[in-house]
Amino acid sequence: MRDTDSLMSQHLAPIVEKVEAGDRLSADAALCLYRDAPTHQLGQLADLVCRRKHQDGIVTYIVDRNVNYTNVCVAKCNFCAFYRPVGSSEGYVLGFDEIFRKIDETIELGGVQLLLQGGHNPDLPLRWFEDLFRAVKQRYPDFRLHALSPPEVIHLSRLSQLSVPEVIDRLVRAGLDSIPGGGAEILVDRVRTLLHCYGKATSDEWLDVMRHAHRAGLRTTATMMYGTVETLEERLEHLCRLRELQDETGGFTAFITWSFQPAHTERGGSEATGVEYLRTLAIARLVLDNFDNLQASWVTQGGKVGQLSLAFGANDMGSVMIEENVVRAAGAAYCMDEVEIVRNIENAGFIPMRRNMHYEILGGPVFRAREIPRVLELATARAEGDTSVPPELRQYPAKSWVGKAERQRRS
Amino acid sequence: MSDAQGAMGDLTAKVAAGEPLSSQDRDLLVATRDLLALGMLADEARRRRHGDRVTFVRVARMPCRPRQGEPSEVPPTAGEIRIDGPIEDVVQAAARIREVLALSDGQPVSAFTLGELDRWSSENGIPLGDILRQLREAGLELVAEAELDRLERSLEACEAVATSGLTIARVTMKDPPPQGVLSLFAELRSLQSALGSLRAFAPLPRTLSALAPSTGYDDVKQVALARLLVDNVPTIQVDWSLYGPKLAQVALSFGADDVDAVSPVNDAGAEGWRRSALEEIRRNVAAASLVPVERNGRFELL
Ligand code: SF4
């Protein structure tokens, strides 16, 4: 062994022992591992911790659809390739009927929920969401709505001038089942300022929405988008803040991390590499000792590194998605349907099981029980060139000047 | 610790000391489900031979028969200029080699696969050695690929290459059945024992299935096994353009020491966005805590 290697191992040895003993890692200890541990060793430790939590050899996934109800957004985060400003000819809002059609297609593929997120559109008031959720629940009583990340909830709170708990309460009464952990990026305000996402939600505000949601009995996920301006220390600060809130509420079901996708964004630059992704996933598994589930982000890393995530601390292959718009806008266009996800899970030596958002097992693969069509390309929100405006929008007051003029013209 | 884990641990000392592996050791490596332990061993074997260095080569591809009006420029950044078949006529192929050589600015020209040359030789009743000599005389330096699973008489064909003064740029496998891979590894090992001149082996299939692509686990395991089982071929390479930056980079931690087929031009994206291929490969190698060094097709460091 090389001298530097042996010095390195000596300095890591007590931290490795801590992990093996199941002790909690401090941010400093985690930083040593993240910075200095060889990639395989980091993976082995994450795998050890993951297997302790999941001794049944099961790797889960969900059949759901990732729907973005609007791409119009006033937040203008500089890492986002998806949004269009108010008044853009490329801006869209999905109609209720379009969303119902997407739900029908999802159910046909064995899907159980929509992951519904969108831009901060000033012309979609809280009532639009309440009506949509009610209409969905009326038509599809068992179908779940995993919807509106914390910054969207804050946006609705500002738009409606209601407090965050009130907004959550109204959405839950309308049919909201759980909240996705999007919009967290890095929960450090220095970073959020540089990414132009401090305005949409500060770190504390993001965490507060989740706190309120957990108190209201909702389960949520947590995320981290890394690879922009943050330091390794700030990534760990992010993880530690999530860990603290999880200690307090126990409301997070899962954690998902992905790398910033730079193409077509104002920020630009390069994407963090595959090895950095696997290391980040592994360190998240070690720090987030109170999270049961870590998802693999095959949609940003591709199927191969997505599958390798299962050796680096992930116990869930995420969603079959069916549709995806946000990552695609930034240049990545990977696709895995249920057949592919199951094949990858089994190939890695695990048992594939379908789950819901609460990580309750629903059963084995749908395609083994009945014939379903293969999906070789993820759908998009709308067909290219479709600029239709849903008729029901007329019933909702717009806030923006452009939106008001447009609604007046249509009515 | 399980027996299997203990046995894998014992292998680490062997690999670190560069001791030859027994057939029992080999069986253990093939059977293991511990991907990361296997990766660690392959990484150790790679470091013994190459230290922290990862080489890469930028390859420009030219057709054997350019279509009319097709530009015939060679990017000056290419470290290997590769002429792709099919070969239809040796005289024309030799003329094309001369043409490309004139544009090559001293960088080596490679062409064709050994399998296609061998088949062409049998179909046309011309000895393989004669064809190779003609191509060599035209200025060819490297046979671009020897696809192990497509060579009927691998030893004779490889010997003919060596006798004609040419070198095989890379040994590859086109689309071997998964159960045939290990016997191809064994064949390559004995081929190299006889020849000693093979420089690089790319152990991942060249043909990818769109419906059921090989998985990440399969790919990195195959790279690691190639490093450990084909221990007499110095370079284990992974193809950047075929497998993409993410898998290629991860493969560097599982025994690969060389990245093939990096683009000699910048990738153009929409809206005028450009990405420097050179910057990308260097960044990826460095992010795997390794040191990127550019080489040409002759394995000369640039
Ligand atoms: S990330 Fe979300 S909030 Fe930020 S600009 Fe994009 S759509 Fe808007």
CSV table of N, CA and C in Angstrom, one decimal, chain A residues 64-124:
chain,number,residue,atom,x,y,z
A,64,ASP,N,-45.8,5.9,-11.7
A,64,ASP,CA,-46.6,7.1,-11.6
A,64,ASP,C,-46.1,8.0,-12.8
A,65,ARG,N,-46.7,9.2,-12.9
A,65,ARG,CA,-46.5,10.0,-14.0
A,65,ARG,C,-46.1,11.4,-13.5
A,66,ASN,N,-45.0,12.0,-14.1
A,66,ASN,CA,-44.5,13.2,-13.7
A,66,ASN,C,-45.1,14.3,-14.6
A,67,VAL,N,-46.1,15.0,-14.1
A,67,VAL,CA,-46.8,16.0,-14.9
A,67,VAL,C,-46.5,17.4,-14.4
A,68,ASN,N,-46.2,18.3,-15.4
A,68,ASN,CA,-46.0,19.7,-15.1
A,68,ASN,C,-47.1,20.5,-15.6
A,69,TYR,N,-48.0,21.0,-14.7
A,69,TYR,CA,-49.2,21.6,-15.1
A,69,TYR,C,-49.0,22.9,-15.8
A,70,THR,N,-47.9,23.6,-15.5
A,70,THR,CA,-47.6,24.8,-16.3
A,70,THR,C,-46.1,25.0,-16.3
A,71,ASN,N,-45.6,25.7,-17.4
A,71,ASN,CA,-44.2,26.0,-17.4
A,71,ASN,C,-44.0,27.5,-17.2
A,72,VAL,N,-45.1,28.3,-17.0
A,72,VAL,CA,-45.0,29.7,-16.8
A,72,VAL,C,-44.5,29.9,-15.3
A,73,CYS,N,-43.5,30.8,-15.2
A,73,CYS,CA,-42.9,30.9,-13.9
A,73,CYS,C,-42.3,32.3,-13.7
A,74,VAL,N,-42.6,32.9,-12.5
A,74,VAL,CA,-42.0,34.2,-12.2
A,74,VAL,C,-40.7,34.1,-11.4
A,75,ALA,N,-40.4,32.9,-11.0
A,75,ALA,CA,-39.2,32.7,-10.1
A,75,ALA,C,-37.9,32.9,-10.8
A,76,LYS,N,-37.8,32.4,-12.1
A,76,LYS,CA,-36.6,32.6,-12.9
A,76,LYS,C,-35.3,32.1,-12.3
A,77,CYS,N,-35.3,30.9,-11.7
A,77,CYS,CA,-34.1,30.3,-11.2
A,77,CYS,C,-33.1,30.2,-12.3
A,78,ASN,N,-31.8,30.5,-12.1
A,78,ASN,CA,-30.9,30.5,-13.2
A,78,ASN,C,-30.4,29.1,-13.6
A,79,PHE,N,-30.8,28.1,-12.9
A,79,PHE,CA,-30.4,26.7,-13.2
A,79,PHE,C,-31.5,26.0,-14.0
A,80,CYS,N,-32.6,26.7,-14.3
A,80,CYS,CA,-33.8,26.1,-14.8
A,80,CYS,C,-33.9,26.3,-16.3
A,81,ALA,N,-34.1,25.2,-17.1
A,81,ALA,CA,-34.3,25.3,-18.5
A,81,ALA,C,-35.7,25.1,-18.9
A,82,PHE,N,-36.6,24.9,-17.9
A,82,PHE,CA,-38.0,24.5,-18.1
A,82,PHE,C,-38.9,25.7,-18.2
A,83,TYR,N,-38.7,26.7,-17.4
A,83,TYR,CA,-39.7,27.8,-17.3
A,83,TYR,C,-39.7,28.7,-18.5
A,84,ARG,N,-40.9,29.3,-18.7
A,84,ARG,CA,-41.1,30.4,-19.7
A,84,ARG,C,-41.7,31.6,-18.9
A,85,PRO,N,-41.2,32.8,-19.2
A,85,PRO,CA,-41.8,33.9,-18.5
A,85,PRO,C,-43.3,34.2,-18.9
A,86,VAL,N,-43.9,34.9,-18.0
A,86,VAL,CA,-45.3,35.3,-18.2
A,86,VAL,C,-45.4,36.0,-19.6
A,87,GLY,N,-46.4,35.5,-20.4
A,87,GLY,CA,-46.6,36.2,-21.7
A,87,GLY,C,-45.8,35.5,-22.8
A,88,SER,N,-45.0,34.5,-22.5
A,88,SER,CA,-44.2,33.8,-23.6
A,88,SER,C,-45.1,33.0,-24.5
A,89,SER,N,-44.8,33.0,-25.8
A,89,SER,CA,-45.7,32.2,-26.7
A,89,SER,C,-45.5,30.8,-26.4
A,90,GLU,N,-44.4,30.4,-25.7
A,90,GLU,CA,-44.2,29.0,-25.4
A,90,GLU,C,-44.7,28.6,-24.0
A,91,GLY,N,-45.3,29.5,-23.4
A,91,GLY,CA,-45.9,29.2,-22.0
A,91,GLY,C,-47.2,28.3,-22.2
A,92,TYR,N,-47.4,27.4,-21.3
A,92,TYR,CA,-48.7,26.6,-21.4
A,92,TYR,C,-49.2,26.4,-20.0
A,93,VAL,N,-50.5,26.1,-20.0
A,93,VAL,CA,-51.2,25.6,-18.8
A,93,VAL,C,-52.0,24.4,-19.2
A,94,LEU,N,-51.9,23.3,-18.6
A,94,LEU,CA,-52.6,22.1,-19.0
A,94,LEU,C,-54.1,22.3,-18.5
A,95,GLY,N,-55.0,21.8,-19.4
A,95,GLY,CA,-56.4,21.8,-19.0
A,95,GLY,C,-56.8,20.6,-18.2
A,96,PHE,N,-57.9,20.7,-17.5
A,96,PHE,CA,-58.3,19.6,-16.6
A,96,PHE,C,-58.5,18.3,-17.5
A,97,ASP,N,-59.0,18.5,-18.7
A,97,ASP,CA,-59.3,17.3,-19.5
A,97,ASP,C,-57.9,16.7,-19.9
A,98,GLU,N,-56.9,17.5,-20.2
A,98,GLU,CA,-55.6,17.0,-20.6
A,98,GLU,C,-55.0,16.2,-19.4
A,99,ILE,N,-55.2,16.7,-18.2
A,99,ILE,CA,-54.7,16.0,-17.0
A,99,ILE,C,-55.5,14.7,-16.8
A,100,PHE,N,-56.8,14.7,-17.0
A,100,PHE,CA,-57.6,13.5,-16.9
A,100,PHE,C,-57.0,12.4,-17.9
A,101,ARG,N,-56.8,12.9,-19.1
A,101,ARG,CA,-56.3,11.9,-20.1
A,101,ARG,C,-54.9,11.3,-19.7
A,102,LYS,N,-54.1,12.2,-19.1
A,102,LYS,CA,-52.8,11.6,-18.6
A,102,LYS,C,-53.0,10.6,-17.5
A,103,ILE,N,-54.0,10.9,-16.6
A,103,ILE,CA,-54.3,10.0,-15.5
A,103,ILE,C,-54.8,8.6,-16.1
A,104,ASP,N,-55.7,8.7,-17.1
A,104,ASP,CA,-56.2,7.5,-17.7
A,104,ASP,C,-55.0,6.7,-18.3
A,105,GLU,N,-54.1,7.3,-19.0
A,105,GLU,CA,-52.9,6.6,-19.5
A,105,GLU,C,-52.1,6.0,-18.4
A,106,THR,N,-51.9,6.7,-17.3
A,106,THR,CA,-51.1,6.3,-16.2
A,106,THR,C,-51.8,5.0,-15.6
A,107,ILE,N,-53.1,5.1,-15.4
A,107,ILE,CA,-53.8,3.9,-14.8
A,107,ILE,C,-53.6,2.7,-15.7
A,108,GLU,N,-53.7,2.9,-17.0
A,108,GLU,CA,-53.5,1.8,-18.0
A,108,GLU,C,-52.2,1.1,-17.8
A,109,LEU,N,-51.2,1.9,-17.4
A,109,LEU,CA,-49.8,1.3,-17.2
A,109,LEU,C,-49.6,0.8,-15.8
A,110,GLY,N,-50.7,0.8,-15.0
A,110,GLY,CA,-50.6,0.3,-13.6
A,110,GLY,C,-50.2,1.4,-12.7
A,111,GLY,N,-50.3,2.7,-13.1
A,111,GLY,CA,-49.9,3.8,-12.2
A,111,GLY,C,-50.9,4.1,-11.1
A,112,VAL,N,-50.4,4.7,-10.0
A,112,VAL,CA,-51.3,4.9,-8.9
A,112,VAL,C,-51.3,6.4,-8.5
A,113,GLN,N,-50.4,7.2,-9.1
A,113,GLN,CA,-50.4,8.6,-8.7
A,113,GLN,C,-49.8,9.5,-9.7
A,114,LEU,N,-50.1,10.8,-9.6
A,114,LEU,CA,-49.4,11.8,-10.4
A,114,LEU,C,-48.4,12.5,-9.5
A,115,LEU,N,-47.2,12.8,-10.0
A,115,LEU,CA,-46.3,13.7,-9.4
A,115,LEU,C,-46.6,15.0,-10.1
A,116,LEU,N,-47.3,16.0,-9.5
A,116,LEU,CA,-47.7,17.2,-10.2
A,116,LEU,C,-47.0,18.4,-9.6
A,117,GLN,N,-46.2,19.0,-10.5
A,117,GLN,CA,-45.4,20.2,-10.1
A,117,GLN,C,-45.4,21.1,-11.3
A,118,GLY,N,-45.2,22.4,-11.0
A,118,GLY,CA,-45.1,23.3,-12.1
A,118,GLY,C,-44.5,24.6,-11.7
A,119,GLY,N,-44.5,25.6,-12.7
A,119,GLY,CA,-43.9,26.9,-12.5
A,119,GLY,C,-44.8,27.7,-11.5
A,120,HIS,N,-44.2,28.8,-11.1
A,120,HIS,CA,-45.0,29.7,-10.2
A,120,HIS,C,-45.8,30.7,-11.1
A,121,ASN,N,-46.9,30.3,-11.5
A,121,ASN,CA,-47.7,31.0,-12.5
A,121,ASN,C,-48.7,31.9,-11.8
A,122,PRO,N,-48.5,33.3,-11.9
A,122,PRO,CA,-49.3,34.2,-11.2
A,122,PRO,C,-50.8,34.2,-11.6
A,123,ASP,N,-51.1,33.5,-12.7
A,123,ASP,CA,-52.4,33.5,-13.2
A,123,ASP,C,-53.2,32.2,-12.9
A,124,LEU,N,-52.6,31.4,-12.0
A,124,LEU,CA,-53.3,30.2,-11.5
A,124,LEU,C,-53.5,30.4,-10.0
